[in-house]
Amino acid sequence: MSEENNTVASETVSEQPTTETQTDSTDVGALIAESKKYRKRSQDAEAQLQELKKQMAQAAEAKLKEKEDFKALYEKVSSEKETLSTEAAKWQKYEEVKRASLLEKHPEEERESMANLPLDTLEFVTNKIISVKANAPQVAGNARQEIPSEPVDWTNKTSLKKNWSNIIAKAQKKT
């Protein structure tokens, strides 16, 4: 009787790991789907929050206009203008530096024509040109040598007859 209990216990123990791996794979899919659902919900909530903030700002502006409090509106618009102008100045400086560094990578003849391109196009063209591999350098006096389709067997007469014209051509080139 104790042997029967031991065999039953060992069978149940051996069956449990297989069921866990099956449930793990189904749980992973369910967890991924749940994660995607939560991510979508949070993105929707953030978008809705941004929309509500815009509506509140517009309502506050409308209220100020209604009260004819133009001084507060002027101060608000001027502070926004100040922040936007500093950001614009930073961007222009960045664009000038980036454009200059990209143009330096081109020959001087091409710089004038490249200077009129938009920054993203200039960057794309420069990256394409740089990524193209250069051809192998040509060395003066180094002629290309043709590799015969079959190597010449100097002990076999048929091989010599077959490649005789190549052998003569090579000998003439050397002299």
PDB file of C-alpha atoms in Angstrom:
ATOM      1  CA  MET A   1       0.000   0.000   0.000  1.00  0.00           C
ATOM      2  CA  SER A   2       2.843   2.399   0.742  1.00  0.00           C
ATOM      3  CA  GLU A   3       4.351   1.520  -2.642  1.00  0.00           C
ATOM      4  CA  GLU A   4       1.109   2.506  -4.378  1.00  0.00           C
ATOM      5  CA  ASN A   5       1.097   5.870  -2.591  1.00  0.00           C
ATOM      6  CA  ASN A   6       4.726   6.478  -3.612  1.00  0.00           C
ATOM      7  CA  THR A   7       4.031   5.719  -7.272  1.00  0.00           C
ATOM      8  CA  VAL A   8       0.923   7.911  -7.287  1.00  0.00           C
ATOM      9  CA  ALA A   9       2.867  10.752  -5.660  1.00  0.00           C
ATOM     10  CA  SER A  10       5.748  10.435  -8.149  1.00  0.00           C
ATOM     11  CA  GLU A  11       3.314  10.419 -11.079  1.00  0.00           C
ATOM     12  CA  THR A  12       1.611  13.599  -9.907  1.00  0.00           C
ATOM     13  CA  VAL A  13       4.958  15.296  -9.355  1.00  0.00           C
ATOM     14  CA  SER A  14       6.144  14.411 -12.847  1.00  0.00           C
ATOM     15  CA  GLU A  15       2.901  15.683 -14.414  1.00  0.00           C
ATOM     16  CA  GLN A  16       2.956  19.082 -12.700  1.00  0.00           C
ATOM     17  CA  PRO A  17       5.945  20.627 -14.540  1.00  0.00           C
ATOM     18  CA  THR A  18       4.439  19.902 -17.946  1.00  0.00           C
ATOM     19  CA  THR A  19       1.175  21.613 -17.075  1.00  0.00           C
ATOM     20  CA  GLU A  20       3.071  24.626 -15.704  1.00  0.00           C
ATOM     21  CA  THR A  21       4.975  25.122 -18.947  1.00  0.00           C
ATOM     22  CA  GLN A  22       1.764  24.947 -20.932  1.00  0.00           C
ATOM     23  CA  THR A  23       0.058  27.496 -18.718  1.00  0.00           C
ATOM     24  CA  ASP A  24       3.186  29.711 -18.806  1.00  0.00           C
ATOM     25  CA  SER A  25       3.042  29.999 -22.584  1.00  0.00           C
ATOM     26  CA  THR A  26      -0.665  30.859 -22.511  1.00  0.00           C
ATOM     27  CA  ASP A  27      -0.088  33.279 -19.630  1.00  0.00           C
ATOM     28  CA  VAL A  28       2.607  35.108 -21.582  1.00  0.00           C
ATOM     29  CA  GLY A  29       0.212  35.774 -24.454  1.00  0.00           C
ATOM     30  CA  ALA A  30      -2.467  36.947 -22.065  1.00  0.00           C
ATOM     31  CA  LEU A  31       0.007  39.185 -20.230  1.00  0.00           C
ATOM     32  CA  ILE A  32       1.189  40.746 -23.480  1.00  0.00           C
ATOM     33  CA  ALA A  33      -2.385  41.446 -24.550  1.00  0.00           C
ATOM     34  CA  GLU A  34      -3.164  42.948 -21.161  1.00  0.00           C
ATOM     35  CA  SER A  35      -0.028  45.097 -21.314  1.00  0.00           C
ATOM     36  CA  LYS A  36      -0.991  46.403 -24.762  1.00  0.00           C
ATOM     37  CA  LYS A  37      -4.481  47.196 -23.488  1.00  0.00           C
ATOM     38  CA  TYR A  38      -3.095  49.196 -20.538  1.00  0.00           C
ATOM     39  CA  ARG A  39      -0.590  51.020 -22.745  1.00  0.00           C
ATOM     40  CA  LYS A  40      -3.352  52.042 -25.164  1.00  0.00           C
ATOM     41  CA  ARG A  41      -5.525  53.181 -22.285  1.00  0.00           C
ATOM     42  CA  SER A  42      -2.723  55.317 -20.825  1.00  0.00           C
ATOM     43  CA  GLN A  43      -1.931  56.852 -24.227  1.00  0.00           C
ATOM     44  CA  ASP A  44      -5.592  57.699 -24.714  1.00  0.00           C
ATOM     45  CA  ALA A  45      -5.726  59.257 -21.245  1.00  0.00           C
ATOM     46  CA  GLU A  46      -2.620  61.360 -21.945  1.00  0.00           C
ATOM     47  CA  ALA A  47      -4.055  62.572 -25.248  1.00  0.00           C
ATOM     48  CA  GLN A  48      -7.316  63.454 -23.547  1.00  0.00           C
ATOM     49  CA  LEU A  49      -5.419  65.318 -20.808  1.00  0.00           C
ATOM     50  CA  GLN A  50      -3.523  67.386 -23.385  1.00  0.00           C
ATOM     51  CA  GLU A  51      -6.777  68.216 -25.153  1.00  0.00           C
ATOM     52  CA  LEU A  52      -8.380  69.304 -21.874  1.00  0.00           C
ATOM     53  CA  LYS A  53      -5.380  71.503 -21.047  1.00  0.00           C
ATOM     54  CA  LYS A  54      -5.707  73.219 -24.426  1.00  0.00           C
ATOM     55  CA  GLN A  55      -9.420  73.753 -23.876  1.00  0.00           C
ATOM     56  CA  MET A  56      -8.800  75.215 -20.408  1.00  0.00           C
ATOM     57  CA  ALA A  57      -6.185  77.618 -21.781  1.00  0.00           C
ATOM     58  CA  GLN A  58      -8.540  78.709 -24.527  1.00  0.00           C
ATOM     59  CA  ALA A  59     -11.337  79.187 -22.002  1.00  0.00           C
ATOM     60  CA  ALA A  60      -9.062  81.286 -19.795  1.00  0.00           C
ATOM     61  CA  GLU A  61      -8.102  83.438 -22.799  1.00  0.00           C
ATOM     62  CA  ALA A  62     -11.731  83.850 -23.776  1.00  0.00           C
ATOM     63  CA  LYS A  63     -12.545  84.885 -20.199  1.00  0.00           C
ATOM     64  CA  LEU A  64      -9.782  87.493 -20.223  1.00  0.00           C
ATOM     65  CA  LYS A  65     -10.988  88.829 -23.565  1.00  0.00           C
ATOM     66  CA  GLU A  66     -14.496  88.970 -22.229  1.00  0.00           C
ATOM     67  CA  LYS A  67     -13.351  91.019 -19.258  1.00  0.00           C
ATOM     68  CA  GLU A  68     -11.322  93.138 -21.660  1.00  0.00           C
ATOM     69  CA  ASP A  69      -8.209  92.512 -19.613  1.00  0.00           C
ATOM     70  CA  PHE A  70      -5.867  93.090 -22.520  1.00  0.00           C
ATOM     71  CA  LYS A  71      -2.903  93.811 -20.296  1.00  0.00           C
ATOM     72  CA  ALA A  72      -2.899  90.247 -18.933  1.00  0.00           C
ATOM     73  CA  LEU A  73      -3.339  88.871 -22.461  1.00  0.00           C
ATOM     74  CA  TYR A  74      -0.459  91.015 -23.712  1.00  0.00           C
ATOM     75  CA  GLU A  75       1.827  89.818 -20.898  1.00  0.00           C
ATOM     76  CA  LYS A  76       0.904  86.201 -21.543  1.00  0.00           C
ATOM     77  CA  VAL A  77       1.496  86.456 -25.286  1.00  0.00           C
ATOM     78  CA  SER A  78       4.770  88.331 -24.824  1.00  0.00           C
ATOM     79  CA  SER A  79       6.106  85.695 -22.394  1.00  0.00           C
ATOM     80  CA  GLU A  80       5.162  82.938 -24.867  1.00  0.00           C
ATOM     81  CA  LYS A  81       6.828  84.903 -27.658  1.00  0.00           C
ATOM     82  CA  GLU A  82       9.994  85.268 -25.584  1.00  0.00           C
ATOM     83  CA  THR A  83      10.258  81.535 -24.893  1.00  0.00           C
ATOM     84  CA  LEU A  84       9.520  80.654 -28.510  1.00  0.00           C
ATOM     85  CA  SER A  85      12.075  83.127 -29.827  1.00  0.00           C
ATOM     86  CA  THR A  86      14.812  81.672 -27.595  1.00  0.00           C
ATOM     87  CA  GLU A  87      13.927  78.174 -28.816  1.00  0.00           C
ATOM     88  CA  ALA A  88      13.990  79.405 -32.414  1.00  0.00           C
ATOM     89  CA  ALA A  89      17.421  80.990 -31.880  1.00  0.00           C
ATOM     90  CA  LYS A  90      18.759  77.716 -30.426  1.00  0.00           C
ATOM     91  CA  TRP A  91      17.392  75.774 -33.385  1.00  0.00           C
ATOM     92  CA  GLN A  92      18.873  78.206 -35.928  1.00  0.00           C
ATOM     93  CA  LYS A  93      22.283  77.976 -34.273  1.00  0.00           C
ATOM     94  CA  TYR A  94      22.102  74.171 -34.263  1.00  0.00           C
ATOM     95  CA  GLU A  95      21.047  74.135 -37.914  1.00  0.00           C
ATOM     96  CA  GLU A  96      23.919  76.446 -38.926  1.00  0.00           C
ATOM     97  CA  VAL A  97      26.503  74.318 -37.107  1.00  0.00           C
ATOM     98  CA  LYS A  98      25.107  71.066 -38.494  1.00  0.00           C
ATOM     99  CA  ARG A  99      24.913  72.465 -42.035  1.00  0.00           C
ATOM    100  CA  ALA A 100      28.521  73.725 -41.835  1.00  0.00           C
ATOM    101  CA  SER A 101      29.799  70.359 -40.586  1.00  0.00           C
ATOM    102  CA  LEU A 102      27.926  68.506 -43.353  1.00  0.00           C
ATOM    103  CA  LEU A 103      29.144  70.889 -46.053  1.00  0.00           C
ATOM    104  CA  GLU A 104      32.755  70.448 -44.918  1.00  0.00           C
ATOM    105  CA  LYS A 105      32.510  66.800 -45.933  1.00  0.00           C
ATOM    106  CA  HIS A 106      31.897  67.793 -49.572  1.00  0.00           C
ATOM    107  CA  PRO A 107      34.398  69.191 -52.083  1.00  0.00           C
ATOM    108  CA  GLU A 108      34.492  72.979 -52.401  1.00  0.00           C
ATOM    109  CA  GLU A 109      33.026  72.888 -55.927  1.00  0.00           C
ATOM    110  CA  GLU A 110      29.856  71.209 -54.669  1.00  0.00           C
ATOM    111  CA  ARG A 111      29.369  73.274 -51.508  1.00  0.00           C
ATOM    112  CA  GLU A 112      27.549  76.130 -53.231  1.00  0.00           C
ATOM    113  CA  SER A 113      24.954  73.839 -54.798  1.00  0.00           C
ATOM    114  CA  MET A 114      24.586  71.808 -51.599  1.00  0.00           C
ATOM    115  CA  ALA A 115      24.164  74.905 -49.395  1.00  0.00           C
ATOM    116  CA  ASN A 116      20.661  75.552 -50.787  1.00  0.00           C
ATOM    117  CA  LEU A 117      19.334  72.106 -49.838  1.00  0.00           C
ATOM    118  CA  PRO A 118      17.130  71.656 -46.759  1.00  0.00           C
ATOM    119  CA  LEU A 119      18.982  70.265 -43.740  1.00  0.00           C
ATOM    120  CA  ASP A 120      17.372  66.821 -43.802  1.00  0.00           C
ATOM    121  CA  THR A 121      18.073  66.396 -47.530  1.00  0.00           C
ATOM    122  CA  LEU A 122      21.657  67.567 -47.089  1.00  0.00           C
ATOM    123  CA  GLU A 123      22.123  65.106 -44.251  1.00  0.00           C
ATOM    124  CA  PHE A 124      20.652  62.265 -46.339  1.00  0.00           C
ATOM    125  CA  VAL A 125      22.839  63.029 -49.356  1.00  0.00           C
ATOM    126  CA  THR A 126      25.968  63.343 -47.234  1.00  0.00           C
ATOM    127  CA  ASN A 127      25.318  60.043 -45.484  1.00  0.00           C
ATOM    128  CA  LYS A 128      24.712  58.313 -48.831  1.00  0.00           C
ATOM    129  CA  ILE A 129      27.922  59.661 -50.292  1.00  0.00           C
ATOM    130  CA  ILE A 130      29.961  58.726 -47.239  1.00  0.00           C
ATOM    131  CA  SER A 131      28.506  55.229 -47.009  1.00  0.00           C
ATOM    132  CA  VAL A 132      29.431  54.398 -50.634  1.00  0.00           C
ATOM    133  CA  LYS A 133      32.598  52.330 -50.612  1.00  0.00           C
ATOM    134  CA  ALA A 134      35.507  53.739 -52.541  1.00  0.00           C
ATOM    135  CA  ASN A 135      36.850  51.791 -55.518  1.00  0.00           C
ATOM    136  CA  ALA A 136      40.132  49.984 -55.191  1.00  0.00           C
ATOM    137  CA  PRO A 137      42.989  52.363 -55.946  1.00  0.00           C
ATOM    138  CA  GLN A 138      44.541  52.026 -59.392  1.00  0.00           C
ATOM    139  CA  VAL A 139      48.276  51.392 -59.223  1.00  0.00           C
ATOM    140  CA  ALA A 140      50.328  52.429 -62.248  1.00  0.00           C
ATOM    141  CA  GLY A 141      52.095  49.536 -63.942  1.00  0.00           C
ATOM    142  CA  ASN A 142      49.979  46.880 -62.294  1.00  0.00           C
ATOM    143  CA  ALA A 143      48.002  45.212 -65.079  1.00  0.00           C
ATOM    144  CA  ARG A 144      45.064  42.967 -64.472  1.00  0.00           C
ATOM    145  CA  GLN A 145      45.910  39.319 -64.787  1.00  0.00           C
ATOM    146  CA  GLU A 146      43.352  36.972 -66.168  1.00  0.00           C
ATOM    147  CA  ILE A 147      42.905  33.794 -64.258  1.00  0.00           C
ATOM    148  CA  PRO A 148      42.592  30.811 -66.601  1.00  0.00           C
ATOM    149  CA  SER A 149      39.404  28.802 -66.282  1.00  0.00           C
ATOM    150  CA  GLU A 150      41.471  25.633 -65.912  1.00  0.00           C
ATOM    151  CA  PRO A 151      45.011  25.525 -64.554  1.00  0.00           C
ATOM    152  CA  VAL A 152      47.653  24.442 -67.078  1.00  0.00           C
ATOM    153  CA  ASP A 153      49.038  20.975 -66.486  1.00  0.00           C
ATOM    154  CA  TRP A 154      52.544  21.173 -67.903  1.00  0.00           C
ATOM    155  CA  THR A 155      52.891  17.364 -68.044  1.00  0.00           C
ATOM    156  CA  ASN A 156      49.678  16.770 -70.021  1.00  0.00           C
ATOM    157  CA  LYS A 157      49.826  17.470 -73.801  1.00  0.00           C
ATOM    158  CA  THR A 158      46.070  17.985 -74.186  1.00  0.00           C
ATOM    159  CA  SER A 159      46.084  20.634 -71.466  1.00  0.00           C
ATOM    160  CA  LEU A 160      49.028  22.384 -73.184  1.00  0.00           C
ATOM    161  CA  LYS A 161      47.236  22.324 -76.565  1.00  0.00           C
ATOM    162  CA  LYS A 162      44.044  23.655 -75.037  1.00  0.00           C
ATOM    163  CA  ASN A 163      45.788  26.594 -73.313  1.00  0.00           C
ATOM    164  CA  TRP A 164      48.578  27.194 -75.898  1.00  0.00           C
ATOM    165  CA  SER A 165      47.163  30.503 -77.104  1.00  0.00           C
ATOM    166  CA  ASN A 166      46.997  31.800 -73.519  1.00  0.00           C
ATOM    167  CA  ILE A 167      50.559  30.661 -72.852  1.00  0.00           C
ATOM    168  CA  ILE A 168      51.840  32.452 -75.989  1.00  0.00           C
ATOM    169  CA  ALA A 169      49.861  35.631 -75.159  1.00  0.00           C
ATOM    170  CA  LYS A 170      51.340  35.757 -71.649  1.00  0.00           C
ATOM    171  CA  ALA A 171      54.844  35.227 -72.989  1.00  0.00           C
ATOM    172  CA  GLN A 172      54.427  38.052 -75.503  1.00  0.00           C
ATOM    173  CA  LYS A 173      53.155  40.426 -72.817  1.00  0.00           C
ATOM    174  CA  LYS A 174      56.199  39.789 -70.652  1.00  0.00           C
ATOM    175  CA  THR A 175      58.628  40.732 -73.438  1.00  0.00           C
TER     176      THR A 175
END
